[in-house]
Amino acid sequence: MEKRIKGSCTTILVGKKASLDGSTIISRNDDGHEALDPEKFVVVNPADQPRDYKAVISGVEVKLPDNPLRYTSIPNSILTNGIWPAAGINSDNIAMSATETITTNSRILGIDPYVAGGIGEEDLVTLVLPYIHSAREGVERLGSLLKEYGTYEPNGIAFSDNNEIWWLETIGGHHWAAKRIPDDAYVVAPNRMNIDFFDFSADDTMASADLEDMIETYSLNPDFDTVNLRHIFGSASTKDTVYNNPRAWFGQKYFSPDVEQDPQDQDLPFICHANRKISIEDVKYVLSSHFENTKYDVYGDGSESDKTKFRPIGINRNHDVHILQIRNNVPDSIAGIHWLAFGANTFNTVVPFYANVDDTPAVYKDADGTFNLNHMYWLSCTTALLGDTDYDLYVDFRNTFALEAMGAYRKIQNDTDAAIKNGADVKILKDANEKLSNESFTRQTKLLGDMVTFGSEHMKLRYNLND
């Protein structure tokens, strides 16, 4: 098997009764191993979907059905390590985000070791998303693939339709468990096993057929009277207390500020309830966050020790942030919205692209490995890099940009929604995406230009002649 490549992401899930407009929302920062790894936003049409799939990393070969659905995707631009589609929405308005790298322990690996020639993050969206017609069906298809082929890594995967959100976590080489997120709840999931309390007999859970028996047979449960999958199959390491738990803590602190918790707590809850309905802007804020208004903020006033103690959610290794929204109370043709931004998330905005299209705007799909400010990926990364040199100097530019840009995107979206409701041809969605792309690219370019102009007056390499 090729050298394993992995990322370290952060996921947020929002049930339909917990969201501002009644949508289901699954979202994730797609973080990589390196700071830069160009990505594209594309549509995979049925004719372009492989029928005989072969992974680059593991070499696994999978025969795929001959009836794929069209779907959006965010693949790598450079395919040395495979496609890595990250996330998308198919033409039946089913969304999938894959994957959140999670943790495990030696007890389960001693029973069900990883499979070197199995499936992994590189493959999952391609193997599952084009063939499912509900979130629940996504869990079932992925579960069957894990049983047949196994996996070489631990991952968490989100599925949604307009009604349900499901979260699946792989366990060992072939096992898995999944839980339906309550409609009135949210989840913040970092790079650890996240599912805690689990009822194998409940309607809102699914799992490998023998998982419950395996826990009993091998005496895996450390608790006396509960079944907590994080305790049974996950980790509680020192690394978790600085790398993973603080990210869950900050997201929960933002959505549920009245709940007092320790950022290093190993038992921060999986299922949470906010003190208000959650907006797309809220989700983007948390996925861009760096412990703002705490002593742990990298850009804050805390001690150097505090500022480097915890791994932030927004980080230089963010390659994209996607927020997959399946809306209710709108026609099916406009229900799926693939919100997207590239690069480190401190100086960008997510754009609400309609998913029911057969192509994507050029500036979002044509990035390659050559630096080029005419491509959104490289433009976003450049803006984030400049902003990082003096966050306090540039943050007000970012705040104004984000407010005005999101307002402009929402105006285009509202106008398009209204046109569709009044019976306009669905092809208008492709034109709307072009408008959104142009608006985003123009505003991101202006932000970078404003920062360069303002920052040039504050360079250290200057001398006042007073003449």
GROMACS .gro file of C-alpha atoms in nm:
model
  467
    1MET     CA    1   0.000   0.000   0.000
    2GLU     CA    2   0.118   0.354  -0.078
    3LYS     CA    3   0.217   0.581   0.210
    4ARG     CA    4  -0.100   0.659   0.399
    5ILE     CA    5  -0.211   1.020   0.368
    6LYS     CA    6  -0.450   1.156   0.627
    7GLY     CA    7  -0.601   1.481   0.740
    8SER     CA    8  -0.743   1.608   1.066
    9CYS     CA    9  -1.078   1.778   1.022
   10THR     CA   10  -1.363   1.919   1.230
   11THR     CA   11  -1.730   1.832   1.166
   12ILE     CA   12  -2.051   2.015   1.264
   13LEU     CA   13  -2.397   1.861   1.222
   14VAL     CA   14  -2.727   2.049   1.275
   15GLY     CA   15  -3.070   1.887   1.285
   16LYS     CA   16  -3.365   2.039   1.100
   17LYS     CA   17  -3.533   2.169   1.417
   18ALA     CA   18  -3.204   2.313   1.541
   19SER     CA   19  -3.132   2.512   1.225
   20LEU     CA   20  -3.257   2.862   1.152
   21ASP     CA   21  -3.464   2.772   0.845
   22GLY     CA   22  -3.554   2.408   0.905
   23SER     CA   23  -3.275   2.266   0.688
   24THR     CA   24  -3.054   1.974   0.773
   25ILE     CA   25  -2.687   2.077   0.777
   26ILE     CA   26  -2.374   1.864   0.764
   27SER     CA   27  -2.042   2.046   0.743
   28ARG     CA   28  -1.670   1.989   0.776
   29ASN     CA   29  -1.333   2.153   0.745
   30ASP     CA   30  -1.139   1.933   0.505
   31ASP     CA   31  -0.796   1.961   0.664
   32GLY     CA   32  -0.492   1.803   0.504
   33HIS     CA   33  -0.152   1.682   0.611
   34GLU     CA   34   0.014   1.974   0.431
   35ALA     CA   35  -0.077   2.342   0.442
   36LEU     CA   36  -0.141   2.356   0.066
   37ASP     CA   37  -0.305   2.088  -0.147
   38PRO     CA   38  -0.517   2.238  -0.426
   39GLU     CA   39  -0.878   2.130  -0.460
   40LYS     CA   40  -1.154   2.173  -0.717
   41PHE     CA   41  -1.531   2.204  -0.706
   42VAL     CA   42  -1.681   1.984  -0.976
   43VAL     CA   43  -1.992   1.793  -1.079
   44VAL     CA   44  -1.954   1.422  -1.156
   45ASN     CA   45  -2.208   1.333  -1.421
   46PRO     CA   46  -2.319   0.968  -1.458
   47ALA     CA   47  -2.109   0.919  -1.772
   48ASP     CA   48  -1.797   1.023  -1.579
   49GLN     CA   49  -1.852   0.797  -1.278
   50PRO     CA   50  -1.624   0.490  -1.287
   51ARG     CA   51  -1.778   0.143  -1.310
   52ASP     CA   52  -1.457  -0.040  -1.222
   53TYR     CA   53  -1.299   0.156  -0.939
   54LYS     CA   54  -0.941   0.107  -0.823
   55ALA     CA   55  -0.795   0.297  -0.527
   56VAL     CA   56  -0.451   0.454  -0.551
   57ILE     CA   57  -0.351   0.415  -0.185
   58SER     CA   58  -0.470   0.062  -0.107
   59GLY     CA   59  -0.517  -0.076  -0.458
   60VAL     CA   60  -0.860  -0.212  -0.368
   61GLU     CA   61  -1.082  -0.279  -0.669
   62VAL     CA   62  -1.458  -0.234  -0.646
   63LYS     CA   63  -1.716  -0.310  -0.914
   64LEU     CA   64  -1.971  -0.029  -0.906
   65PRO     CA   65  -2.339  -0.031  -1.014
   66ASP     CA   66  -2.431   0.096  -1.358
   67ASN     CA   67  -2.694   0.346  -1.240
   68PRO     CA   68  -2.507   0.631  -1.065
   69LEU     CA   69  -2.667   0.962  -0.977
   70ARG     CA   70  -2.505   1.295  -1.062
   71TYR     CA   71  -2.326   1.458  -0.765
   72THR     CA   72  -2.113   1.753  -0.664
   73SER     CA   73  -1.762   1.679  -0.542
   74ILE     CA   74  -1.448   1.852  -0.408
   75PRO     CA   75  -1.159   1.636  -0.534
   76ASN     CA   76  -0.789   1.698  -0.513
   77SER     CA   77  -0.643   1.885  -0.809
   78ILE     CA   78  -0.333   1.666  -0.805
   79LEU     CA   79  -0.435   1.300  -0.812
   80THR     CA   80  -0.110   1.140  -0.695
   81ASN     CA   81  -0.287   0.996  -0.390
   82GLY     CA   82  -0.627   0.946  -0.551
   83ILE     CA   83  -0.947   1.148  -0.595
   84TRP     CA   84  -1.033   1.232  -0.231
   85PRO     CA   85  -1.377   1.378  -0.319
   86ALA     CA   86  -1.437   1.509   0.037
   87ALA     CA   87  -1.811   1.582   0.012
   88GLY     CA   88  -2.106   1.637  -0.217
   89ILE     CA   89  -2.479   1.637  -0.281
   90ASN     CA   90  -2.633   1.399  -0.531
   91SER     CA   91  -2.925   1.463  -0.766
   92ASP     CA   92  -3.168   1.310  -0.515
   93ASN     CA   93  -3.064   1.576  -0.261
   94ILE     CA   94  -2.865   1.335  -0.044
   95ALA     CA   95  -2.548   1.481   0.109
   96MET     CA   96  -2.233   1.308   0.230
   97SER     CA   97  -1.914   1.434   0.395
   98ALA     CA   98  -1.621   1.196   0.427
   99THR     CA   99  -1.421   1.180   0.637
  100GLU     CA  100  -1.343   1.293   0.990
  101THR     CA  101  -1.034   1.097   1.092
  102ILE     CA  102  -1.107   0.953   1.437
  103THR     CA  103  -0.931   0.752   1.709
  104THR     CA  104  -0.934   0.394   1.827
  105ASN     CA  105  -0.760   0.167   2.077
  106SER     CA  106  -0.553  -0.150   2.079
  107ARG     CA  107  -0.833  -0.365   2.223
  108ILE     CA  108  -1.049  -0.349   1.912
  109LEU     CA  109  -0.748  -0.367   1.678
  110GLY     CA  110  -0.649  -0.690   1.851
  111ILE     CA  111  -0.988  -0.833   1.753
  112ASP     CA  112  -1.052  -0.674   1.413
  113PRO     CA  113  -0.725  -0.537   1.269
  114TYR     CA  114  -0.717  -0.284   0.988
  115VAL     CA  115  -0.715  -0.415   0.631
  116ALA     CA  116  -0.420  -0.284   0.432
  117GLY     CA  117  -0.601  -0.345   0.105
  118GLY     CA  118  -0.932  -0.199   0.221
  119ILE     CA  119  -1.123   0.122   0.154
  120GLY     CA  120  -1.049   0.461   0.309
  121GLU     CA  121  -1.108   0.833   0.290
  122GLU     CA  122  -0.972   0.845  -0.064
  123ASP     CA  123  -1.258   0.628  -0.185
  124LEU     CA  124  -1.575   0.665   0.022
  125VAL     CA  125  -1.767   0.944  -0.152
  126THR     CA  126  -1.706   0.786  -0.493
  127LEU     CA  127  -1.820   0.444  -0.370
  128VAL     CA  128  -2.132   0.557  -0.184
  129LEU     CA  129  -2.282   0.895  -0.273
  130PRO     CA  130  -2.389   0.825  -0.636
  131TYR     CA  131  -2.593   0.522  -0.528
  132ILE     CA  132  -2.802   0.632  -0.229
  133HIS     CA  133  -3.150   0.782  -0.204
  134SER     CA  134  -3.164   0.864   0.168
  135ALA     CA  135  -2.925   0.930   0.453
  136ARG     CA  136  -3.018   0.598   0.612
  137GLU     CA  137  -2.940   0.420   0.285
  138GLY     CA  138  -2.597   0.583   0.289
  139VAL     CA  139  -2.524   0.421   0.625
  140GLU     CA  140  -2.643   0.085   0.497
  141ARG     CA  141  -2.436   0.096   0.178
  142LEU     CA  142  -2.119   0.206   0.354
  143GLY     CA  143  -2.174  -0.058   0.623
  144SER     CA  144  -2.196  -0.331   0.360
  145LEU     CA  145  -1.878  -0.208   0.190
  146LEU     CA  146  -1.691  -0.207   0.521
  147LYS     CA  147  -1.802  -0.563   0.586
  148GLU     CA  148  -1.690  -0.679   0.240
  149TYR     CA  149  -1.368  -0.485   0.188
  150GLY     CA  150  -1.263  -0.359   0.531
  151THR     CA  151  -1.081  -0.034   0.598
  152TYR     CA  152  -0.723   0.064   0.677
  153GLU     CA  153  -0.811   0.362   0.900
  154PRO     CA  154  -1.070   0.492   1.149
  155ASN     CA  155  -1.315   0.747   1.009
  156GLY     CA  156  -1.639   0.933   1.085
  157ILE     CA  157  -1.881   0.997   0.797
  158ALA     CA  158  -2.192   1.217   0.780
  159PHE     CA  159  -2.503   1.160   0.567
  160SER     CA  160  -2.813   1.379   0.533
  161ASP     CA  161  -3.138   1.419   0.346
  162ASN     CA  162  -3.405   1.681   0.407
  163ASN     CA  163  -3.535   1.488   0.707
  164GLU     CA  164  -3.250   1.299   0.875
  165ILE     CA  165  -2.881   1.325   0.960
  166TRP     CA  166  -2.680   1.011   1.033
  167TRP     CA  167  -2.326   0.987   1.168
  168LEU     CA  168  -2.127   0.666   1.113
  169GLU     CA  169  -1.797   0.577   1.278
  170THR     CA  170  -1.580   0.287   1.164
  171ILE     CA  171  -1.460   0.045   1.431
  172GLY     CA  172  -1.154  -0.169   1.363
  173GLY     CA  173  -1.114  -0.316   1.017
  174HIS     CA  174  -1.472  -0.421   0.940
  175HIS     CA  175  -1.706  -0.294   1.210
  176TRP     CA  176  -1.905   0.027   1.246
  177ALA     CA  177  -2.178   0.204   1.441
  178ALA     CA  178  -2.410   0.487   1.337
  179LYS     CA  179  -2.648   0.720   1.515
  180ARG     CA  180  -2.926   0.944   1.386
  181ILE     CA  181  -2.878   1.299   1.511
  182PRO     CA  182  -3.195   1.422   1.687
  183ASP     CA  183  -3.379   1.689   1.490
  184ASP     CA  184  -3.338   1.945   1.770
  185ALA     CA  185  -2.968   1.878   1.830
  186TYR     CA  186  -2.624   1.966   1.699
  187VAL     CA  187  -2.286   1.790   1.703
  188VAL     CA  188  -1.928   1.919   1.703
  189ALA     CA  189  -1.699   1.628   1.614
  190PRO     CA  190  -1.317   1.656   1.620
  191ASN     CA  191  -1.058   1.386   1.543
  192ARG     CA  192  -1.160   1.135   1.807
  193MET     CA  193  -1.427   0.870   1.832
  194ASN     CA  194  -1.732   1.081   1.907
  195ILE     CA  195  -2.037   0.857   1.958
  196ASP     CA  196  -2.088   0.808   2.331
  197PHE     CA  197  -2.409   0.654   2.472
  198PHE     CA  198  -2.555   0.392   2.240
  199ASP     CA  199  -2.868   0.179   2.248
  200PHE     CA  200  -2.842  -0.114   2.008
  201SER     CA  201  -3.221  -0.167   2.014
  202ALA     CA  202  -3.319   0.194   1.934
  203ASP     CA  203  -3.468   0.306   1.603
  204ASP     CA  204  -3.209   0.584   1.578
  205THR     CA  205  -2.903   0.355   1.578
  206MET     CA  206  -2.750   0.104   1.338
  207ALA     CA  207  -2.437  -0.108   1.373
  208SER     CA  208  -2.249  -0.410   1.247
  209ALA     CA  209  -2.458  -0.720   1.307
  210ASP     CA  210  -2.216  -0.870   1.559
  211LEU     CA  211  -2.093  -0.552   1.729
  212GLU     CA  212  -2.301  -0.588   2.046
  213ASP     CA  213  -2.204  -0.952   2.088
  214MET     CA  214  -1.838  -0.868   2.028
  215ILE     CA  215  -1.840  -0.620   2.316
  216GLU     CA  216  -1.970  -0.893   2.548
  217THR     CA  217  -1.756  -1.174   2.411
  218TYR     CA  218  -1.429  -0.985   2.449
  219SER     CA  219  -1.521  -0.797   2.770
  220LEU     CA  220  -1.467  -0.457   2.608
  221ASN     CA  221  -1.702  -0.237   2.812
  222PRO     CA  222  -1.522  -0.050   3.094
  223ASP     CA  223  -1.848   0.096   3.231
  224PHE     CA  224  -2.072  -0.079   3.484
  225ASP     CA  225  -2.419   0.005   3.360
  226THR     CA  226  -2.400   0.197   3.030
  227VAL     CA  227  -2.282   0.140   2.675
  228ASN     CA  228  -2.054   0.427   2.574
  229LEU     CA  229  -1.890   0.354   2.239
  230ARG     CA  230  -1.625   0.622   2.291
  231HIS     CA  231  -1.516   0.445   2.610
  232ILE     CA  232  -1.530   0.102   2.445
  233PHE     CA  233  -1.369   0.165   2.106
  234GLY     CA  234  -1.212   0.513   2.124
  235SER     CA  235  -0.925   0.682   2.299
  236ALA     CA  236  -0.878   0.901   2.605
  237SER     CA  237  -0.519   1.005   2.545
  238THR     CA  238  -0.316   1.305   2.647
  239LYS     CA  239  -0.320   1.410   2.283
  240ASP     CA  240  -0.700   1.415   2.291
  241THR     CA  241  -0.688   1.670   2.576
  242VAL     CA  242  -0.496   1.922   2.365
  243TYR     CA  243  -0.573   1.827   2.003
  244ASN     CA  244  -0.937   1.714   2.001
  245ASN     CA  245  -1.139   1.791   2.313
  246PRO     CA  246  -1.075   2.169   2.309
  247ARG     CA  247  -1.228   2.196   1.961
  248ALA     CA  248  -1.548   2.027   2.076
  249TRP     CA  249  -1.542   2.249   2.385
  250PHE     CA  250  -1.518   2.572   2.186
  251GLY     CA  251  -1.797   2.477   1.945
  252GLN     CA  252  -2.021   2.377   2.233
  253LYS     CA  253  -1.929   2.694   2.420
  254TYR     CA  254  -2.040   2.900   2.119
  255PHE     CA  255  -2.368   2.720   2.057
  256SER     CA  256  -2.451   2.650   2.423
  257PRO     CA  257  -2.281   2.932   2.621
  258ASP     CA  258  -2.469   2.860   2.944
  259VAL     CA  259  -2.307   2.517   2.979
  260GLU     CA  260  -1.981   2.530   3.176
  261GLN     CA  261  -1.724   2.270   3.068
  262ASP     CA  262  -1.352   2.201   3.081
  263PRO     CA  263  -1.179   2.224   2.738
  264GLN     CA  264  -0.974   1.913   2.819
  265ASP     CA  265  -1.264   1.698   2.940
  266GLN     CA  266  -1.258   1.351   2.783
  267ASP     CA  267  -1.637   1.315   2.821
  268LEU     CA  268  -1.769   1.622   2.642
  269PRO     CA  269  -2.110   1.515   2.507
  270PHE     CA  270  -2.173   1.399   2.151
  271ILE     CA  271  -2.536   1.516   2.123
  272CYS     CA  272  -2.586   1.881   2.224
  273HIS     CA  273  -2.863   2.144   2.223
  274ALA     CA  274  -2.807   2.510   2.139
  275ASN     CA  275  -2.962   2.812   2.311
  276ARG     CA  276  -3.091   2.941   1.974
  277LYS     CA  277  -3.149   2.825   1.618
  278ILE     CA  278  -2.824   2.781   1.426
  279SER     CA  279  -2.750   2.968   1.101
  280ILE     CA  280  -2.506   2.898   0.819
  281GLU     CA  281  -2.307   3.197   0.945
  282ASP     CA  282  -2.285   3.036   1.291
  283VAL     CA  283  -2.150   2.714   1.143
  284LYS     CA  284  -1.893   2.901   0.933
  285TYR     CA  285  -1.782   3.105   1.236
  286VAL     CA  286  -1.709   2.794   1.441
  287LEU     CA  287  -1.534   2.618   1.152
  288SER     CA  288  -1.311   2.927   1.113
  289SER     CA  289  -1.250   2.976   1.484
  290HIS     CA  290  -0.927   2.994   1.680
  291PHE     CA  291  -1.056   3.020   2.038
  292GLU     CA  292  -1.163   3.383   2.005
  293ASN     CA  293  -1.220   3.570   2.333
  294THR     CA  294  -1.026   3.311   2.531
  295LYS     CA  295  -0.665   3.302   2.645
  296TYR     CA  296  -0.604   3.022   2.395
  297ASP     CA  297  -0.655   3.242   2.086
  298VAL     CA  298  -0.348   3.220   1.862
  299TYR     CA  299  -0.405   3.585   1.768
  300GLY     CA  300  -0.502   3.693   2.121
  301ASP     CA  301  -0.334   3.842   2.429
  302GLY     CA  302  -0.273   3.523   2.626
  303SER     CA  303   0.068   3.391   2.717
  304GLU     CA  304   0.269   3.216   2.448
  305SER     CA  305   0.213   2.893   2.637
  306ASP     CA  306  -0.166   2.935   2.636
  307LYS     CA  307  -0.180   3.046   2.272
  308THR     CA  308  -0.005   2.729   2.155
  309LYS     CA  309  -0.160   2.485   2.401
  310PHE     CA  310  -0.460   2.370   2.195
  311ARG     CA  311  -0.513   2.290   1.828
  312PRO     CA  312  -0.759   2.545   1.682
  313ILE     CA  313  -1.048   2.461   1.447
  314GLY     CA  314  -0.944   2.714   1.184
  315ILE     CA  315  -0.588   2.622   1.088
  316ASN     CA  316  -0.344   2.669   0.801
  317ARG     CA  317  -0.421   2.314   0.683
  318ASN     CA  318  -0.788   2.392   0.601
  319HIS     CA  319  -0.813   2.302   0.231
  320ASP     CA  320  -1.184   2.367   0.210
  321VAL     CA  321  -1.486   2.419   0.428
  322HIS     CA  322  -1.812   2.276   0.299
  323ILE     CA  323  -2.158   2.323   0.449
  324LEU     CA  324  -2.409   2.089   0.286
  325GLN     CA  325  -2.761   2.220   0.337
  326ILE     CA  326  -3.074   2.027   0.236
  327ARG     CA  327  -3.365   2.267   0.257
  328ASN     CA  328  -3.730   2.209   0.328
  329ASN     CA  329  -4.025   2.421   0.210
  330VAL     CA  330  -3.866   2.483  -0.133
  331PRO     CA  331  -3.894   2.289  -0.461
  332ASP     CA  332  -3.672   1.981  -0.481
  333SER     CA  333  -3.478   2.139  -0.767
  334ILE     CA  334  -3.330   2.399  -0.531
  335ALA     CA  335  -3.326   2.206  -0.202
  336GLY     CA  336  -2.956   2.114  -0.212
  337ILE     CA  337  -2.710   2.397  -0.142
  338HIS     CA  338  -2.338   2.321  -0.147
  339TRP     CA  339  -2.180   2.608   0.049
  340LEU     CA  340  -1.806   2.617  -0.019
  341ALA     CA  341  -1.486   2.808   0.052
  342PHE     CA  342  -1.120   2.719  -0.007
  343GLY     CA  343  -0.807   2.766   0.200
  344ALA     CA  344  -0.751   2.858   0.563
  345ASN     CA  345  -1.088   2.984   0.683
  346THR     CA  346  -0.993   3.307   0.862
  347PHE     CA  347  -1.018   3.528   0.551
  348ASN     CA  348  -1.278   3.369   0.323
  349THR     CA  349  -1.654   3.329   0.288
  350VAL     CA  350  -1.869   3.029   0.199
  351VAL     CA  351  -2.066   3.061  -0.125
  352PRO     CA  352  -2.413   2.897  -0.160
  353PHE     CA  353  -2.383   2.702  -0.484
  354TYR     CA  354  -2.692   2.522  -0.610
  355ALA     CA  355  -2.618   2.149  -0.629
  356ASN     CA  356  -2.869   2.060  -0.901
  357VAL     CA  357  -2.639   2.151  -1.192
  358ASP     CA  358  -2.422   1.964  -1.444
  359ASP     CA  359  -2.114   2.187  -1.421
  360THR     CA  360  -1.941   2.437  -1.191
  361PRO     CA  361  -1.782   2.783  -1.244
  362ALA     CA  362  -1.432   2.781  -1.390
  363VAL     CA  363  -1.257   2.975  -1.112
  364TYR     CA  364  -1.373   2.709  -0.864
  365LYS     CA  365  -1.294   2.400  -1.075
  366ASP     CA  366  -0.972   2.473  -1.265
  367ALA     CA  367  -0.707   2.510  -0.991
  368ASP     CA  368  -0.399   2.294  -1.031
  369GLY     CA  369  -0.058   2.277  -0.863
  370THR     CA  370   0.064   2.603  -1.017
  371PHE     CA  371   0.009   2.917  -0.811
  372ASN     CA  372  -0.244   3.131  -0.997
  373LEU     CA  373  -0.448   3.413  -0.845
  374ASN     CA  374  -0.709   3.363  -1.118
  375HIS     CA  375  -0.820   3.048  -0.935
  376MET     CA  376  -1.027   3.074  -0.618
  377TYR     CA  377  -0.823   2.818  -0.427
  378TRP     CA  378  -0.498   3.011  -0.464
  379LEU     CA  379  -0.664   3.350  -0.414
  380SER     CA  380  -0.817   3.236  -0.085
  381CYS     CA  381  -0.492   3.083   0.038
  382THR     CA  382  -0.300   3.402  -0.043
  383THR     CA  383  -0.548   3.622   0.145
  384ALA     CA  384  -0.529   3.397   0.451
  385LEU     CA  385  -0.149   3.403   0.444
  386LEU     CA  386  -0.135   3.783   0.434
  387GLY     CA  387  -0.397   3.808   0.708
  388ASP     CA  388  -0.192   3.578   0.929
  389THR     CA  389   0.105   3.818   0.920
  390ASP     CA  390  -0.088   4.076   1.127
  391TYR     CA  391  -0.435   3.956   1.220
  392ASP     CA  392  -0.526   4.264   1.425
  393LEU     CA  393  -0.427   4.493   1.138
  394TYR     CA  394  -0.647   4.313   0.885
  395VAL     CA  395  -0.938   4.168   1.083
  396ASP     CA  396  -1.169   4.467   1.032
  397PHE     CA  397  -1.122   4.434   0.657
  398ARG     CA  398  -1.220   4.068   0.691
  399ASN     CA  399  -1.526   4.145   0.900
  400THR     CA  400  -1.660   4.405   0.655
  401PHE     CA  401  -1.587   4.176   0.362
  402ALA     CA  402  -1.767   3.879   0.521
  403LEU     CA  403  -2.076   4.079   0.613
  404GLU     CA  404  -2.115   4.244   0.272
  405ALA     CA  405  -2.024   3.934   0.071
  406MET     CA  406  -2.266   3.706   0.254
  407GLY     CA  407  -2.540   3.964   0.206
  408ALA     CA  408  -2.467   3.977  -0.169
  409TYR     CA  409  -2.471   3.596  -0.198
  410ARG     CA  410  -2.799   3.572  -0.010
  411LYS     CA  411  -2.955   3.834  -0.237
  412ILE     CA  412  -2.861   3.630  -0.546
  413GLN     CA  413  -2.994   3.318  -0.377
  414ASN     CA  414  -3.322   3.482  -0.272
  415ASP     CA  415  -3.380   3.616  -0.623
  416THR     CA  416  -3.305   3.278  -0.776
  417ASP     CA  417  -3.531   3.095  -0.531
  418ALA     CA  418  -3.813   3.334  -0.616
  419ALA     CA  419  -3.765   3.280  -0.990
  420ILE     CA  420  -3.774   2.903  -0.950
  421LYS     CA  421  -4.087   2.919  -0.737
  422ASN     CA  422  -4.251   3.122  -1.011
  423GLY     CA  423  -4.185   2.849  -1.263
  424ALA     CA  424  -3.855   2.954  -1.425
  425ASP     CA  425  -3.649   2.691  -1.606
  426VAL     CA  426  -3.419   2.502  -1.368
  427LYS     CA  427  -3.124   2.591  -1.597
  428ILE     CA  428  -3.127   2.926  -1.422
  429LEU     CA  429  -2.934   2.756  -1.142
  430LYS     CA  430  -2.620   2.730  -1.352
  431ASP     CA  431  -2.641   3.103  -1.428
  432ALA     CA  432  -2.699   3.175  -1.060
  433ASN     CA  433  -2.386   2.978  -0.969
  434GLU     CA  434  -2.187   3.182  -1.220
  435LYS     CA  435  -2.319   3.503  -1.060
  436LEU     CA  436  -2.225   3.373  -0.716
  437SER     CA  437  -1.879   3.274  -0.836
  438ASN     CA  438  -1.818   3.613  -1.000
  439GLU     CA  439  -1.938   3.795  -0.691
  440SER     CA  440  -1.718   3.586  -0.465
  441PHE     CA  441  -1.409   3.614  -0.683
  442THR     CA  442  -1.449   3.991  -0.726
  443ARG     CA  443  -1.496   4.050  -0.354
  444GLN     CA  444  -1.209   3.819  -0.252
  445THR     CA  445  -0.980   3.996  -0.498
  446LYS     CA  446  -1.082   4.335  -0.359
  447LEU     CA  447  -1.019   4.214  -0.004
  448LEU     CA  448  -0.668   4.106  -0.094
  449GLY     CA  449  -0.605   4.434  -0.274
  450ASP     CA  450  -0.732   4.642   0.019
  451MET     CA  451  -0.511   4.446   0.257
  452VAL     CA  452  -0.204   4.491   0.037
  453THR     CA  453  -0.267   4.865   0.001
  454PHE     CA  454  -0.325   4.921   0.371
  455GLY     CA  455  -0.050   4.685   0.484
  456SER     CA  456   0.212   4.849   0.265
  457GLU     CA  457   0.188   5.163   0.478
  458HIS     CA  458   0.272   4.957   0.787
  459MET     CA  459   0.573   4.762   0.664
  460LYS     CA  460   0.875   4.755   0.890
  461LEU     CA  461   1.093   4.837   0.589
  462ARG     CA  462   1.020   5.209   0.583
  463TYR     CA  463   1.174   5.543   0.680
  464ASN     CA  464   1.005   5.880   0.719
  465LEU     CA  465   1.202   6.160   0.553
  466ASN     CA  466   0.963   6.435   0.668
  467ASP     CA  467   0.988   6.603   0.329
   0.00000   0.00000   0.00000
